[in-house]
Amino acid sequence: MSSPLQDLIDSNRRWSASVTQADPKFFERLARQQSPKYLWIGCSDSRVPATQIVDLPPGEIFVQRNVANVVSHTDLNCLSTIQFSVDVLKVEHIIVVGHYGCGGVQAVLDERRLGLVDNWLRHVGDVAHKHVDKLAALDSMSLRNMRLCELNAIEQVVNVCQTTIVMDAWERGQPLSVHAWCYGLSNGHMHDLGMHVSSRESLRPNYEHALELLMQRAQELR
């Protein structure tokens, strides 16, 4: 009996054969262990595949995804991923990646009800409330979406840095940096938001610096 998803199975076999032809030992190496340098915390959006858009092969990025790339201190799924990546895999970089045009962010801006996910998006709503002055200063919805996507990525970096997992890693001198990026669906370009934190002491000044960069960009757009 054929699988109802046979087209995906067939695509998998073609991909596997193509990879093996290019590198006969690829899957043998991949099966032995994973040793990624990066943890990617991104949106569940199907248009933002982590390894593909930074042109890395499987095994190079450990991935956590959820609607609107939120890091909540009560989300055991996300916290477990951070803990495993930091304590076991010893990743060197955690990257929170938002994307422009995010549907979850837009739902917050529109104050639109979607169902159960509204409770999750309350975290993004809190970011919007915290920075309401920065959003109100923008005269188009597309710019407000862009800005809230950026602000949300920056605020989620703060949440990552404030986890006991990351704080403990820094306390024991483990090399670990946390970053905020935003991806453009319209051109495939990644944007560095200027938020790079590698110690407890650098969190506040780097957060303020990242916000200053956003405000400078806002002035240029006006």
C-alpha angles and dihedrals in degrees: 000000000000120000115249085231096046092132089063092046090051091049090051092054092049091049092048092050092048093050092046091050091053095043116012093191096047100102092039090058093041093053094054097065146323120238107169122174093206140062111199117202105189146150121282089236108135091223094066108068108178105217096033098057093051092040098239127141125241113288096039100089130043107211138211117175135178138151109300095356095270124176109202123182089222096051104102091185093060094038091051090051091050092047094049093046094048102037101032108022094033095218114191099208135039112196122193106203123194124177133218114250092030109176093214091053090047091051089056092050091048092045085229123166115230102164131251092359089067088078091055093045089056085086089061089044089057089055090050091050092049092053100032092131092056092050096044090055091065116086101205133058092228091058091046090052090050093048095046091048088055095043091048092053091049093048092048089054087057089052091050091050092050095055115110087236095062094037091053091048091054091046091058092046098251112161105246133148130185122209142184122221135168125206126215114222092192096061107009093243123144117220122209108218094201094248109130118155124181102161142026091252094053096053099086099042092044091048091052090046092053091051090049090053090052092051091049089053090048090056091051091052094053 
